[in-house]
N, CA, C and O atoms as a GROMACS GRO file, in nm:
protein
  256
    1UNK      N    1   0.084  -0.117   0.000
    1UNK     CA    2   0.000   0.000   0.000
    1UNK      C    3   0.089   0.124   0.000
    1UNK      O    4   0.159   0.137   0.101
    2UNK      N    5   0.103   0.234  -0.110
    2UNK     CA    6   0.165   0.345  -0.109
    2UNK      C    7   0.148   0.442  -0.016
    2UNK      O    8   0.086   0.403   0.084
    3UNK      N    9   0.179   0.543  -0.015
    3UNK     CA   10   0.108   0.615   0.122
    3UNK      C   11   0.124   0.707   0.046
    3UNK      O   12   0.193   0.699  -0.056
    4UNK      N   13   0.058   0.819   0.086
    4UNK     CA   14   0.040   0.962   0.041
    4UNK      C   15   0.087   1.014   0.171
    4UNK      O   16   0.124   0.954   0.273
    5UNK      N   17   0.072   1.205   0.129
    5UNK     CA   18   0.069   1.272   0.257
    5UNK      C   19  -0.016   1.291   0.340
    5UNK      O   20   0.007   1.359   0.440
    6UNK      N   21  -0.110   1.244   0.322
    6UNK     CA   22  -0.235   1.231   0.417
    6UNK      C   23  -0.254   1.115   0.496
    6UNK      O   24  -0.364   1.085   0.542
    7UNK      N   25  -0.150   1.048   0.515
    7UNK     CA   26  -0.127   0.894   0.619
    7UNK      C   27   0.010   0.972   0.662
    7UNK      O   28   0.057   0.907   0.756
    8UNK      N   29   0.063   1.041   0.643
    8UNK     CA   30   0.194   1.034   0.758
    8UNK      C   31   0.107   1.057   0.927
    8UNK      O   32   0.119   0.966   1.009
    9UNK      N   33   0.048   1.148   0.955
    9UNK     CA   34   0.051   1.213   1.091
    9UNK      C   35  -0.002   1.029   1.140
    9UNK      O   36   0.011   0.983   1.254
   10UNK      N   37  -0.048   0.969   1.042
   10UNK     CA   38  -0.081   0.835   1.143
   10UNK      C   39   0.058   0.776   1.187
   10UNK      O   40   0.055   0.694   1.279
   11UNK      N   41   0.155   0.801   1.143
   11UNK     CA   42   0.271   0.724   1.182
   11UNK      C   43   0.386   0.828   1.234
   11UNK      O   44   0.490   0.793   1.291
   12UNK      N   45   0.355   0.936   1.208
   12UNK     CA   46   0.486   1.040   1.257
   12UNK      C   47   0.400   1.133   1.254
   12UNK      O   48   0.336   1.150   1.150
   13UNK      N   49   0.374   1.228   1.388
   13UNK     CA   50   0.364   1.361   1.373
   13UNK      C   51   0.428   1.460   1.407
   13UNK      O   52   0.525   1.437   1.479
   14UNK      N   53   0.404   1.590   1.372
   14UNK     CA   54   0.455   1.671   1.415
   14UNK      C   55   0.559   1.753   1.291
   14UNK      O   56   0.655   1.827   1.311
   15UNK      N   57   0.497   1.705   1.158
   15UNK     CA   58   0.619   1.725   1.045
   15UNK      C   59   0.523   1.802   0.998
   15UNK      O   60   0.401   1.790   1.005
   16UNK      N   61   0.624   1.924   0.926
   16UNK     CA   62   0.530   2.023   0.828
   16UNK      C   63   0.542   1.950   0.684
   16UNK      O   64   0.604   1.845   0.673
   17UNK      N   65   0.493   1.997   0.603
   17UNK     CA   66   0.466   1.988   0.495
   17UNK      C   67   0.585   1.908   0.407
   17UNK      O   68   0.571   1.802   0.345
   18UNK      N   69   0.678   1.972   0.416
   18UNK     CA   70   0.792   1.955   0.340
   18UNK      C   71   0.823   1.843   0.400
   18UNK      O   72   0.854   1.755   0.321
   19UNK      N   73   0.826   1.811   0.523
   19UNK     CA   74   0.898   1.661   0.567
   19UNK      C   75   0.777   1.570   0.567
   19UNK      O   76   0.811   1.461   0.614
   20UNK      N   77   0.662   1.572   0.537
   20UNK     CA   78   0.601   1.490   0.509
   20UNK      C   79   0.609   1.447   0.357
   20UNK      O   80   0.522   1.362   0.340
   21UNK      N   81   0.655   1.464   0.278
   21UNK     CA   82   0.648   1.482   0.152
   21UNK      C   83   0.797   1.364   0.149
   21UNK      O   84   0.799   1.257   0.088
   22UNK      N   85   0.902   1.418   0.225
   22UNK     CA   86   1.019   1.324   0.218
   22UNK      C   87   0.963   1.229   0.330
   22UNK      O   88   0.912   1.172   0.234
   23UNK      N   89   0.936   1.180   0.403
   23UNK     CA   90   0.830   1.058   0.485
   23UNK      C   91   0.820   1.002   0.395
   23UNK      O   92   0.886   0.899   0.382
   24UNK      N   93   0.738   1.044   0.300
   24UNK     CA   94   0.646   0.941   0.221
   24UNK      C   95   0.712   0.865   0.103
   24UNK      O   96   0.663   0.762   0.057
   25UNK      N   97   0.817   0.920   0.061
   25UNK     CA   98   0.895   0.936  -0.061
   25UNK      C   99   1.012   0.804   0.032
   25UNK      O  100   1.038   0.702  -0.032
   26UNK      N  101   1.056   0.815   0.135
   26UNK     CA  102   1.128   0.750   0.202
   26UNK      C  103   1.093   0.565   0.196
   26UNK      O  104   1.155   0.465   0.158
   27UNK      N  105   0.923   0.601   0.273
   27UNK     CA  106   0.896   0.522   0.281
   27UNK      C  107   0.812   0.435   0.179
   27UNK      O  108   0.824   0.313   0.194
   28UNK      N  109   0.726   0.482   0.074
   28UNK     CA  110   0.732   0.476  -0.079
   28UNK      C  111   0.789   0.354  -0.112
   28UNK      O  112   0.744   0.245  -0.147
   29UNK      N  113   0.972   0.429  -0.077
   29UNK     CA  114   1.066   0.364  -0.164
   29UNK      C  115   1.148   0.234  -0.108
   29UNK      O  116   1.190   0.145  -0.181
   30UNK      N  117   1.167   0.240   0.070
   30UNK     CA  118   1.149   0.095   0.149
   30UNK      C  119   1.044  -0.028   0.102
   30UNK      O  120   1.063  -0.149   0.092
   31UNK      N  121   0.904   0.071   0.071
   31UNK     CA  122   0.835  -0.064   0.044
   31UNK      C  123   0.820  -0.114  -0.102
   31UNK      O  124   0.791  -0.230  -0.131
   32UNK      N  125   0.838  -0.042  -0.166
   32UNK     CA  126   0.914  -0.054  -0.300
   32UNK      C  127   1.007  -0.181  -0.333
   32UNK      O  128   0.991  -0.276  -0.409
   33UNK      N  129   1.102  -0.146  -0.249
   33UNK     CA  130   1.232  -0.218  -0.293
   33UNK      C  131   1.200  -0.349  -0.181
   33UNK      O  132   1.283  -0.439  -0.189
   34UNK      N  133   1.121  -0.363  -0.107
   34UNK     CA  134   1.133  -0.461   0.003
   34UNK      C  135   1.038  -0.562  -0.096
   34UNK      O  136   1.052  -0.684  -0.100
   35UNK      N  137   0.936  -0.481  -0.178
   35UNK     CA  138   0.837  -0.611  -0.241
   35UNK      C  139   0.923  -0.661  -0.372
   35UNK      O  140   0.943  -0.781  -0.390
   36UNK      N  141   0.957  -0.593  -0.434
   36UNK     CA  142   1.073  -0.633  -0.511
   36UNK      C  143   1.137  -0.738  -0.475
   36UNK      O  144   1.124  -0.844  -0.537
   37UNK      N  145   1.208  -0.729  -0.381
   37UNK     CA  146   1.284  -0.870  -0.296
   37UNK      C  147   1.189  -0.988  -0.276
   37UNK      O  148   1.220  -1.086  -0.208
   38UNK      N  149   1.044  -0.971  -0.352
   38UNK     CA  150   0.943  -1.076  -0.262
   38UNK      C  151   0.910  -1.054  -0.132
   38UNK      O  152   0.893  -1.162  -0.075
   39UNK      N  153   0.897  -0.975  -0.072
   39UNK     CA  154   0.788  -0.965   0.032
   39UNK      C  155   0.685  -0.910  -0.004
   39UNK      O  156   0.685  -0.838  -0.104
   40UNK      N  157   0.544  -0.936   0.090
   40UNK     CA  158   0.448  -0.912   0.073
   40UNK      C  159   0.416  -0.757   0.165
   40UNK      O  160   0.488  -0.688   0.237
   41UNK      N  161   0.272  -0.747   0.119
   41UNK     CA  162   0.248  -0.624   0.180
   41UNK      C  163   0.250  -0.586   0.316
   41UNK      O  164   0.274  -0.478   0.371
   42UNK      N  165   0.218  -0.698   0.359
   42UNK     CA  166   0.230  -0.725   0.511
   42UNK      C  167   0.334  -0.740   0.593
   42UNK      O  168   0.324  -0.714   0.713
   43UNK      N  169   0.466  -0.793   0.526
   43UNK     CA  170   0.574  -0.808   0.597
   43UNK      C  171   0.649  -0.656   0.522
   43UNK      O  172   0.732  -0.597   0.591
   44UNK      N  173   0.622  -0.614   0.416
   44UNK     CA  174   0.665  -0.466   0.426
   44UNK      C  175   0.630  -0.358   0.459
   44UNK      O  176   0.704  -0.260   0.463
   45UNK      N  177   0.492  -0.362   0.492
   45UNK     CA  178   0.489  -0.234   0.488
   45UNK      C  179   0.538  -0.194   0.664
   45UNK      O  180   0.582  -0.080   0.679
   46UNK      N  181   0.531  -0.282   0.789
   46UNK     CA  182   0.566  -0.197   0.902
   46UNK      C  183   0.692  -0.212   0.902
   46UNK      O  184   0.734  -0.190   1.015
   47UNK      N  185   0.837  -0.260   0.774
   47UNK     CA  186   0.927  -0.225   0.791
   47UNK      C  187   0.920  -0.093   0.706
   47UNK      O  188   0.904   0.001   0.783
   48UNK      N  189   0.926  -0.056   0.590
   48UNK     CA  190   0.908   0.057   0.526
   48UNK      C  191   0.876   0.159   0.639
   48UNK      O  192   0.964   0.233   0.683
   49UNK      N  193   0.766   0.160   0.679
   49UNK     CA  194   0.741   0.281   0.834
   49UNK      C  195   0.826   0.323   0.883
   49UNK      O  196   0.862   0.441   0.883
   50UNK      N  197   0.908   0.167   0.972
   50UNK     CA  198   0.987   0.175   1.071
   50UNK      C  199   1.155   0.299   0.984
   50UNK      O  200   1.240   0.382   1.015
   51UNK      N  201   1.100   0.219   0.868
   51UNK     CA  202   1.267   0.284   0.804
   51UNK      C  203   1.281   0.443   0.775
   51UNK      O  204   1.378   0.516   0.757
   52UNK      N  205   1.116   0.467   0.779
   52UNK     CA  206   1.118   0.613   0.741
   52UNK      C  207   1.140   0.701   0.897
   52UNK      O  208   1.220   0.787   0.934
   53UNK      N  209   1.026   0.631   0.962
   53UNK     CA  210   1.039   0.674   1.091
   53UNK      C  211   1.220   0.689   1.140
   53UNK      O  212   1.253   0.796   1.191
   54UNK      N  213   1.299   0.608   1.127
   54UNK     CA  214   1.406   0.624   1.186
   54UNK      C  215   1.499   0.706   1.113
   54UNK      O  216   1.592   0.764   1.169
   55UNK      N  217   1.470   0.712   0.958
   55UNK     CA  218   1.576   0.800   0.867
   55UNK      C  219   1.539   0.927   0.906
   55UNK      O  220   1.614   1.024   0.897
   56UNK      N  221   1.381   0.931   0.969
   56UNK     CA  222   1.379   1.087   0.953
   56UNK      C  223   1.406   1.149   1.093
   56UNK      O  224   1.401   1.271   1.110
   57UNK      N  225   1.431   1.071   1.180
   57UNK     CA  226   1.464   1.092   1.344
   57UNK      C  227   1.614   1.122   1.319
   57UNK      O  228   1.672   1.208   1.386
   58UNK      N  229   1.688   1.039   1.205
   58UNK     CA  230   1.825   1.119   1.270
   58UNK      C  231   1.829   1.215   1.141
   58UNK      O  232   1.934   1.279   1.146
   59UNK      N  233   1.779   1.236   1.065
   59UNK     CA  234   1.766   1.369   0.965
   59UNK      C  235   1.748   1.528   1.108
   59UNK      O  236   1.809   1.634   1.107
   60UNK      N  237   1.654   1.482   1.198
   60UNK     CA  238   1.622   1.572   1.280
   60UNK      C  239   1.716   1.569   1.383
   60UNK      O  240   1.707   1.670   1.453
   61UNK      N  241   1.811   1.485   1.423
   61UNK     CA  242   1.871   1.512   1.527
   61UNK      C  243   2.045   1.621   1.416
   61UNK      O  244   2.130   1.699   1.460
   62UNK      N  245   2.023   1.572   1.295
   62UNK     CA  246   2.180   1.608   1.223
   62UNK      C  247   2.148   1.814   1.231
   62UNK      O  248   2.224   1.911   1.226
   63UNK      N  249   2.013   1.799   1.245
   63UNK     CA  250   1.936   1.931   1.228
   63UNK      C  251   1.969   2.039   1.346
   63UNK      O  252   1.961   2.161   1.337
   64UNK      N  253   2.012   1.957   1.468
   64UNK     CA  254   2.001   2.064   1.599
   64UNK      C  255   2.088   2.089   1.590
   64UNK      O  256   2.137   2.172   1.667
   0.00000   0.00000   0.00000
């Protein structure tokens, strides 16, 4: 399942516009490449999340 910007605040909030846009694009592209490998939607998509969720936690910590 792709996600748009209108499913991030379900999994990360607190992002304006612009970082929701790279969220989605992040994670997009985890589940992308994870079904590619043969996984299913189910075993990718809460890694895809997890991967965006964490790329974009230290995007924000490289930030302070």
């Amino acid at each position: 399942m792709p996600w748009d910007i209108s499913d991030v605040d379900t999994f990360r909030k607190g992002l304006n516009k612009a970082q929701k846009n790279s969220w989605v694009k992040i994670a997009n592209g985890a589940l992308k490449t994870c079904l590619a490998e043969g996984g299913t939607d189910k075993s990718c998509a809460p890694k895809a999340i997890k991967i965006a969720n964490s790329r974009f936690e230290k995007q924000g910590k490289r930030a302070k």
